[in-house]
Amino acid sequence: MGTATAGKSSGERTAWHNWAGNITATPARVVTPASVGELQEAVRRAAEDGLRVKAVGTGHSFTAAAATDGVLVRPQALAGIRSIDRAAGTVTVAAGTVLKDLNVALAREGLSLTNMGDIMEQTVSGATSTGTHGTGRDSASIAAQIRGLELVTADGRLLTCSEKEEPEVFAAARLGIGALGIVTAITFAVEPIFFLTAREEPMGFDRVTAEFEEHFAENEHFEFYWFPHTGNCNTKRNNRSQGPAAPPGPVSAWIEDELLSNGLFQAVNSLGRAVPATIPSIARVASRALSARTYTDIPYKVFTSPRRVRFVEMEYALPRERVVEALRELRAMVDRSGLRISFPVEVRTAPADDITLSTASGRDTAYIAVHMYKGTPYQGYFTAAERIFTAHGGRPHWGKVHTRDAQYFAEVFPRFGEFTALRDRLDPDRVFGNDYLRRVLGD
């Protein structure tokens, strides 16, 4: 995955923007290092020039976590599997590796991650640094599957960490929001490839919320979507099975994944943006269009799906026991407001983990994600939703829209001070700083 500009910096200033188009930055220079050594040199040179440095993956974050007016590092040339240790059950990959490429390469080797999010377009370092997660009763986020990390620090040093080596850095850097250094390689825990059977089934809002704990306890991976302006939900349960693979037939897959989830969904969202009054009717039809189906395949083909309809998203992590109450409040708020919401609300879970700034740090967690179609005003909806989520002690996803600051994070993350103290030690001059980090971590 090399590039003609590997190791070089482009002279003219060009704007960078994220996938959703809601964040733009104009860096002083863009660097595409072809080796870790070139990356170290780029960091040293930036520090000498008094410029800040940020690495950017594929731009799938909705926050300005990677935005900079200094040096923008594109790690795409630092890609691919470095090594596989079958005895230890680990794989070490370069930081610019895209999750899709990793999943395909692992499957070829008869291996798989234990859990993953619902898309795989991000780089491994971008996904883990912002806390990308799927849903799981026992298996946690992608960052929680990390067993070792290598990163370039503010003085250009290469630092490796694990549970045994630099454990306090390891506790924080697995989800570092780009504040502690630029990740160059990640060692993930992997396991022999397995089959998952997915069962998708429409279910009423009242039933799914009343039975939420039951569904959570009975399934390895449970999630559901609620369609605002309706009492309808779609549930998905993924559980391990003996196989064999029985993927959806080509027609069924096209109808569900392409027509309903992408093509038709794009069309109805465009209509809803143009004529908001049509949204409740569209929602009632759309929420009934998805039918029950069951299929079996290898993990990444079940966990992930294509997402081509562009949107803006906010997601909060709540203590699991608070999620049903918060969701009912969200529904009541939408029903009494004049808001018109064309995107479903997504609910997922994660077990407690031991990562300093993980949204599931130290507590069993459930997530509520709200979305709005790209180009529609989202502030009113997100502000009202955020008011509900914060009242329940919610922690916002680091890569999704939110308005919280360091003062709030110090209240909801018991180990927040641990992270900021480590940042002071590793990057006292804020070489890796930007406006977003100043807001969420303080100065």
Coordinates of C-alpha atoms in Angstrom, one line a residue:
M1 CA 0.0 0.0 0.0
G2 CA 2.9 2.3 -0.8
T3 CA 2.5 5.7 -2.4
A4 CA 4.5 7.9 -4.7
T5 CA 4.8 10.5 -2.0
A6 CA 6.1 8.1 0.7
G7 CA 8.3 9.9 3.1
K8 CA 7.8 13.2 1.3
S9 CA 5.7 16.1 2.4
S10 CA 3.5 17.9 -0.2
G11 CA 4.3 21.6 -0.7
E12 CA 0.9 23.1 -1.3
R13 CA -1.7 23.3 1.5
T14 CA -4.7 21.2 0.7
A15 CA -7.8 20.8 2.9
W16 CA -8.6 17.5 4.5
H17 CA -12.1 16.5 5.5
N18 CA -13.6 13.5 7.2
W19 CA -16.0 10.9 5.8
A20 CA -19.1 12.7 7.0
G21 CA -17.9 16.1 5.7
N22 CA -18.6 17.8 9.0
I23 CA -14.9 18.3 9.9
T24 CA -12.3 20.2 7.7
A25 CA -8.7 21.0 8.4
T26 CA -5.9 22.6 6.4
P27 CA -2.5 21.3 7.5
A28 CA 0.8 23.1 6.9
R29 CA 2.1 19.9 5.4
V30 CA 1.0 16.3 4.7
V31 CA 3.5 13.4 5.3
T32 CA 3.1 9.8 4.1
P33 CA 6.0 7.9 5.8
A34 CA 7.1 4.7 4.1
S35 CA 8.7 3.4 7.3
V36 CA 8.6 3.8 11.1
G37 CA 12.0 5.6 10.8
E38 CA 10.6 8.2 8.4
L39 CA 7.7 8.7 10.8
Q40 CA 10.1 9.3 13.7
E41 CA 12.0 11.8 11.6
A42 CA 8.7 13.6 10.6
V43 CA 7.8 13.9 14.3
R44 CA 11.2 15.3 15.3
R45 CA 11.2 17.8 12.4
A46 CA 7.7 19.0 13.2
A47 CA 8.7 19.6 16.9
E48 CA 11.8 21.5 15.7
D49 CA 9.6 23.6 13.4
G50 CA 7.1 24.3 16.2
L51 CA 4.4 22.5 14.4
R52 CA 1.9 20.1 16.0
V53 CA 1.4 16.6 14.5
K54 CA -1.6 14.4 14.0
A55 CA -2.1 11.0 12.3
V56 CA -5.3 10.5 10.4
G57 CA -6.8 7.2 9.3
T58 CA -9.7 7.0 6.9
G59 CA -11.6 9.9 8.5
H60 CA -14.5 7.9 10.0
S61 CA -14.6 9.9 13.2
F62 CA -17.2 12.7 13.5
T63 CA -15.0 14.7 15.9
A64 CA -12.0 16.8 15.1
A65 CA -9.7 14.3 17.0
A66 CA -7.3 14.1 14.0
A67 CA -7.6 17.7 12.7
T68 CA -4.5 19.8 12.6
D69 CA -3.1 23.0 11.1
G70 CA 0.4 21.5 11.5
V71 CA 1.7 18.2 10.1
L72 CA -0.9 15.7 9.0
V73 CA 0.5 12.1 8.9
R74 CA -1.1 9.6 6.6
P75 CA 0.0 6.1 7.8
Q76 CA -1.5 4.2 4.8
A77 CA 2.0 3.0 3.7
L78 CA 2.5 1.5 7.1
A79 CA 0.2 -1.4 6.5
G80 CA 0.0 -5.2 6.5
I81 CA 0.6 -8.1 8.9
R82 CA 4.1 -8.0 10.5
S83 CA 3.9 -11.4 12.2
I84 CA 1.6 -14.1 13.5
D85 CA 2.3 -16.0 16.7
R86 CA -0.1 -19.0 16.7
A87 CA 1.2 -20.3 20.0
A88 CA 0.5 -17.0 21.8
G89 CA -2.7 -16.4 19.7
T90 CA -1.6 -13.0 18.5
V91 CA -1.1 -11.1 15.3
T92 CA 1.0 -7.9 15.0
V93 CA -0.1 -5.4 12.3
A94 CA 1.2 -2.1 11.1
A95 CA -1.0 0.8 12.2
G96 CA -2.2 2.0 8.8
T97 CA -3.8 -1.4 8.0
V98 CA -7.5 -1.1 7.1
L99 CA -9.7 -3.4 9.2
K100 CA -11.2 -4.9 6.1
D101 CA -7.8 -6.0 4.8
L102 CA -6.9 -7.4 8.3
N103 CA -10.1 -9.4 8.5
V104 CA -9.6 -10.9 5.0
A105 CA -5.9 -11.7 5.7
L106 CA -6.7 -13.3 9.1
A107 CA -9.5 -15.4 7.5
R108 CA -7.0 -16.7 4.9
E109 CA -4.8 -17.8 7.9
G110 CA -7.8 -19.5 9.6
L111 CA -7.9 -16.7 12.3
S112 CA -10.3 -14.0 13.5
L113 CA -10.7 -11.2 16.0
T114 CA -13.2 -12.2 18.7
N115 CA -15.4 -9.2 18.3
M116 CA -15.6 -6.2 15.9
G117 CA -17.7 -3.1 15.1
D118 CA -20.3 -3.0 12.3
I119 CA -18.1 -1.4 9.6
M120 CA -14.5 -2.2 8.7
E121 CA -13.3 0.8 6.6
Q122 CA -11.2 2.3 9.4
T123 CA -7.5 1.8 10.0
V124 CA -6.6 -0.4 13.0
S125 CA -5.0 2.6 14.8
G126 CA -7.9 5.0 14.1
A127 CA -10.5 2.4 15.2
T128 CA -8.7 1.5 18.5
S129 CA -7.6 5.1 19.3
T130 CA -11.2 6.3 19.4
G131 CA -12.8 3.3 21.0
T132 CA -14.6 1.5 18.1
H133 CA -16.7 -1.3 19.4
G134 CA -19.4 -3.8 18.4
T135 CA -21.8 -5.4 20.8
G136 CA -20.9 -8.2 23.2
R137 CA -22.0 -9.8 26.5
D138 CA -18.5 -11.2 27.2
S139 CA -16.3 -9.8 24.4
A140 CA -15.3 -6.1 24.4
S141 CA -14.1 -3.4 22.0
I142 CA -11.4 -3.7 19.5
A143 CA -9.0 -1.8 21.8
A144 CA -9.7 -4.4 24.6
Q145 CA -8.3 -7.1 22.3
I146 CA -4.9 -5.4 22.1
R147 CA -2.0 -7.3 23.7
G148 CA 0.9 -4.9 22.7
L149 CA 1.5 -1.5 21.1
E150 CA 4.3 0.4 19.5
L151 CA 4.1 4.2 19.3
V152 CA 6.3 7.2 18.4
T153 CA 6.4 9.6 21.2
A154 CA 6.8 13.4 21.1
D155 CA 10.6 13.2 21.2
G156 CA 10.7 10.8 18.2
R157 CA 11.4 7.8 20.3
L158 CA 9.8 4.4 19.6
L159 CA 8.1 3.1 22.7
T160 CA 6.7 -0.5 23.0
C161 CA 4.2 -1.4 25.7
S162 CA 2.2 -4.4 27.0
E163 CA 0.8 -5.6 30.3
K164 CA 4.4 -6.4 31.3
E165 CA 6.4 -3.6 29.5
E166 CA 5.4 0.0 30.4
P167 CA 2.0 -1.2 31.8
E168 CA 0.8 2.3 32.7
V169 CA 1.3 3.4 29.1
F170 CA -0.4 0.2 27.9
A171 CA -3.4 0.9 30.1
A172 CA -3.9 4.3 28.4
A173 CA -2.5 4.1 24.9
R174 CA -4.8 1.3 23.7
L175 CA -7.4 4.1 23.5
G176 CA -5.2 7.2 23.4
I177 CA -7.3 9.6 21.1
G178 CA -3.9 10.4 19.5
A179 CA -2.8 12.3 22.6
L180 CA 0.1 10.1 23.7
G181 CA 1.9 9.4 20.4
I182 CA 1.5 8.1 17.0
V183 CA 0.7 4.3 17.0
T184 CA 2.9 2.4 14.5
A185 CA 2.0 -1.2 15.2
I186 CA -0.6 -3.1 17.2
T187 CA -0.6 -6.7 18.5
F188 CA -4.1 -8.2 18.7
A189 CA -5.3 -11.3 20.4
V190 CA -6.8 -13.6 17.7
E191 CA -8.4 -17.0 17.8
P192 CA -9.1 -19.9 15.3
I193 CA -11.8 -18.8 12.9
F194 CA -15.3 -19.7 13.9
F195 CA -18.9 -19.5 12.7
L196 CA -21.6 -17.1 13.9
T197 CA -25.3 -17.6 13.3
A198 CA -27.2 -14.3 13.0
R199 CA -30.8 -14.1 13.7
E200 CA -32.5 -10.8 12.7
E201 CA -36.1 -10.3 13.9
P202 CA -38.5 -7.4 14.0
M203 CA -39.8 -6.7 17.5
G204 CA -42.0 -4.1 19.2
F205 CA -40.3 -1.3 21.3
D206 CA -42.2 -2.2 24.4
R207 CA -41.3 -5.9 24.2
V208 CA -37.6 -5.4 23.4
T209 CA -37.1 -2.9 26.2
A210 CA -39.0 -5.0 28.7
E211 CA -37.0 -8.1 27.8
F212 CA -33.6 -6.3 27.3
E213 CA -31.7 -8.0 30.1
E214 CA -33.1 -11.4 29.1
H215 CA -31.9 -10.9 25.4
F216 CA -28.6 -9.6 26.7
A217 CA -28.0 -12.6 29.0
E218 CA -29.1 -15.2 26.4
N219 CA -27.0 -14.0 23.5
E220 CA -23.2 -13.6 23.0
H221 CA -23.9 -10.5 20.8
F222 CA -27.3 -8.7 21.0
E223 CA -28.2 -5.4 19.5
F224 CA -31.3 -3.7 18.3
Y225 CA -32.5 -0.6 16.3
W226 CA -35.5 1.5 17.2
F227 CA -37.1 3.5 14.4
P228 CA -38.2 6.9 15.8
H229 CA -41.9 7.9 15.2
T230 CA -42.8 4.2 15.5
G231 CA -43.1 1.5 18.1
N232 CA -41.0 -0.8 15.9
C233 CA -37.5 -2.2 16.4
N234 CA -35.3 -4.7 14.5
T235 CA -33.2 -7.0 16.7
K236 CA -30.0 -8.9 15.9
R237 CA -28.5 -11.8 17.8
N238 CA -25.2 -13.3 16.9
N239 CA -24.1 -16.6 18.5
R240 CA -21.3 -19.1 17.8
S241 CA -22.4 -22.2 16.0
Q242 CA -20.9 -25.3 14.5
G243 CA -21.6 -24.1 10.9
P244 CA -21.4 -24.8 8.1
A245 CA -21.6 -21.4 6.4
A246 CA -25.1 -20.6 5.2
P247 CA -24.9 -17.0 4.1
P248 CA -28.0 -15.1 2.9
G249 CA -28.9 -15.9 -0.7
P250 CA -27.7 -13.3 -3.2
V251 CA -31.3 -12.0 -3.7
S252 CA -32.0 -11.7 0.0
A253 CA -28.6 -10.2 0.7
W254 CA -29.1 -7.6 -2.1
I255 CA -32.6 -6.7 -0.9
E256 CA -31.6 -6.3 2.8
D257 CA -28.1 -4.9 2.5
E258 CA -28.1 -3.0 -0.7
L259 CA -31.7 -2.0 -1.5
L260 CA -33.1 -1.5 2.0
S261 CA -30.0 -0.5 4.0
N262 CA -28.2 1.5 1.3
G263 CA -30.1 2.3 -2.0
L264 CA -33.7 2.7 -0.8
F265 CA -32.4 4.1 2.5
Q266 CA -30.5 6.8 0.6
A267 CA -33.6 7.7 -1.4
V268 CA -35.9 8.0 1.6
N269 CA -33.4 10.0 3.5
S270 CA -33.0 12.4 0.6
L271 CA -36.8 12.8 0.5
G272 CA -37.0 13.3 4.2
R273 CA -34.3 16.0 4.0
A274 CA -36.3 17.8 1.3
V275 CA -39.7 17.2 2.9
P276 CA -39.3 16.6 6.7
A277 CA -43.1 16.1 7.1
T278 CA -42.9 12.8 5.2
I279 CA -40.4 11.3 7.7
P280 CA -42.9 9.7 10.2
S281 CA -44.8 7.9 7.4
I282 CA -41.5 6.8 5.8
A283 CA -40.3 5.5 9.2
R284 CA -43.4 3.4 9.6
V285 CA -43.0 1.8 6.2
A286 CA -39.2 1.4 6.5
S287 CA -39.4 -0.2 9.9
R288 CA -41.8 -2.8 8.6
A289 CA -39.8 -3.5 5.4
L290 CA -37.1 -5.6 7.1
S291 CA -38.1 -9.2 7.6
A292 CA -36.8 -11.9 9.9
R293 CA -33.9 -13.9 8.6
T294 CA -31.2 -16.3 9.9
Y295 CA -27.8 -16.9 8.3
T296 CA -24.4 -18.3 9.3
D297 CA -20.9 -17.2 8.3
I298 CA -17.4 -16.4 9.5
P299 CA -17.3 -13.5 12.0
Y300 CA -16.4 -10.4 9.9
K301 CA -19.1 -11.3 7.3
V302 CA -21.7 -11.4 10.1
F303 CA -20.5 -8.5 12.4
T304 CA -19.9 -6.0 9.6
S305 CA -22.0 -4.6 6.7
P306 CA -21.6 -1.9 4.1
R307 CA -22.6 1.6 5.1
R308 CA -22.8 3.9 2.1
V309 CA -25.5 6.4 3.3
R310 CA -23.6 9.2 4.9
F311 CA -24.7 10.5 8.3
V312 CA -23.5 12.3 11.4
E313 CA -23.6 10.4 14.7
M314 CA -23.6 10.8 18.5
E315 CA -23.2 7.8 20.8
Y316 CA -23.1 7.6 24.6
A317 CA -22.1 4.8 26.8
L318 CA -24.4 4.4 29.8
P319 CA -24.2 2.0 32.8
R320 CA -26.1 -1.0 31.4
E321 CA -28.8 -0.9 34.0
R322 CA -29.7 2.7 32.9
V323 CA -30.1 2.1 29.2
V324 CA -33.8 1.1 29.0
E325 CA -34.8 4.1 31.1
A326 CA -32.7 6.5 29.0
L327 CA -34.1 5.0 25.7
R328 CA -37.7 5.4 26.9
E329 CA -36.9 9.0 27.8
L330 CA -35.4 9.5 24.3
R331 CA -38.6 8.2 22.7
A332 CA -40.8 10.4 24.9
M333 CA -38.6 13.4 23.9
V334 CA -38.9 12.7 20.2
D335 CA -42.7 12.1 20.4
R336 CA -43.4 15.4 22.1
S337 CA -40.9 17.4 20.0
G338 CA -41.3 18.7 16.4
L339 CA -38.2 16.7 15.5
R340 CA -38.3 14.5 12.4
I341 CA -35.8 11.6 12.6
S342 CA -35.2 9.4 9.6
F343 CA -32.4 7.3 11.0
P344 CA -32.9 4.4 13.5
V345 CA -31.4 4.6 17.0
E346 CA -28.9 1.8 17.7
V347 CA -28.4 0.0 21.1
R348 CA -25.4 -2.2 21.8
T349 CA -23.5 -3.5 24.9
A350 CA -20.0 -4.1 26.2
P351 CA -18.6 -5.7 29.3
A352 CA -16.4 -3.6 31.7
D353 CA -12.7 -3.3 30.6
D354 CA -9.5 -2.0 32.2
I355 CA -8.6 0.7 29.6
T356 CA -8.1 4.1 31.2
L357 CA -10.4 6.2 28.9
S358 CA -12.5 3.4 27.4
T359 CA -16.2 4.2 27.5
A360 CA -16.6 0.8 29.2
S361 CA -13.8 1.4 31.7
G362 CA -14.7 -0.2 35.0
R363 CA -18.4 -0.7 34.3
D364 CA -20.8 -3.0 32.3
T365 CA -22.0 -0.7 29.5
A366 CA -24.8 -0.2 27.0
Y367 CA -24.6 2.2 24.1
I368 CA -27.2 4.4 22.5
A369 CA -26.3 5.9 19.2
V370 CA -28.4 8.6 17.4
H371 CA -27.8 9.5 13.8
M372 CA -28.9 12.2 11.3
Y373 CA -28.6 12.1 7.5
K374 CA -25.7 14.1 6.2
G375 CA -26.9 17.7 5.4
T376 CA -29.8 17.8 7.8
P377 CA -29.6 20.0 10.9
Y378 CA -28.8 17.6 13.8
Q379 CA -28.0 20.0 16.6
G380 CA -31.5 20.2 18.1
Y381 CA -31.9 16.4 18.2
F382 CA -28.4 15.7 19.5
T383 CA -28.6 18.4 22.2
A384 CA -31.8 17.0 23.5
A385 CA -30.4 13.4 23.4
E386 CA -27.2 14.5 25.1
R387 CA -29.1 16.1 27.9
I388 CA -30.8 12.7 28.6
F389 CA -27.5 10.7 28.2
T390 CA -25.5 12.9 30.6
A391 CA -28.2 12.8 33.2
H392 CA -27.5 9.1 33.3
G393 CA -23.8 9.5 33.8
G394 CA -23.1 8.8 30.1
R395 CA -19.7 8.8 28.5
P396 CA -19.6 10.0 24.8
H397 CA -17.7 8.0 22.2
W398 CA -14.4 9.8 21.5
G399 CA -14.9 9.7 17.7
K400 CA -18.6 10.9 17.6
V401 CA -20.3 14.2 18.0
H402 CA -20.6 15.5 21.6
T403 CA -20.2 18.8 23.5
R404 CA -18.4 17.5 26.7
D405 CA -15.2 18.9 28.1
A406 CA -12.4 17.9 30.4
Q407 CA -14.3 19.0 33.5
Y408 CA -17.2 16.6 32.6
F409 CA -14.8 13.7 31.7
A410 CA -13.0 14.1 35.1
E411 CA -16.4 13.4 36.7
V412 CA -17.4 10.3 34.6
F413 CA -14.0 8.7 34.2
P414 CA -12.5 7.7 37.6
R415 CA -9.0 7.3 36.0
F416 CA -9.1 10.5 34.0
G417 CA -6.3 12.1 36.1
E418 CA -4.2 9.0 35.4
F419 CA -4.4 9.6 31.7
T420 CA -3.7 13.4 31.8
A421 CA -0.7 12.8 34.1
L422 CA 0.7 10.3 31.6
R423 CA 0.1 12.8 28.8
D424 CA 2.0 15.4 30.7
R425 CA 5.0 13.0 31.0
L426 CA 4.9 11.7 27.4
D427 CA 4.0 15.0 25.6
P428 CA 4.6 17.9 27.9
D429 CA 4.9 20.4 24.9
R430 CA 1.6 19.1 23.3
V431 CA 3.3 18.1 20.0
F432 CA 0.3 15.9 19.5
G433 CA -2.3 18.4 20.7
N434 CA -5.1 20.1 18.8
D435 CA -8.3 22.1 19.7
Y436 CA -10.3 18.9 20.3
L437 CA -7.8 17.5 22.7
R438 CA -7.6 20.8 24.5
R439 CA -11.3 20.7 25.1
V440 CA -11.6 17.1 26.2
L441 CA -8.4 16.7 28.1
G442 CA -7.7 20.2 29.2
D443 CA -4.3 22.0 28.8

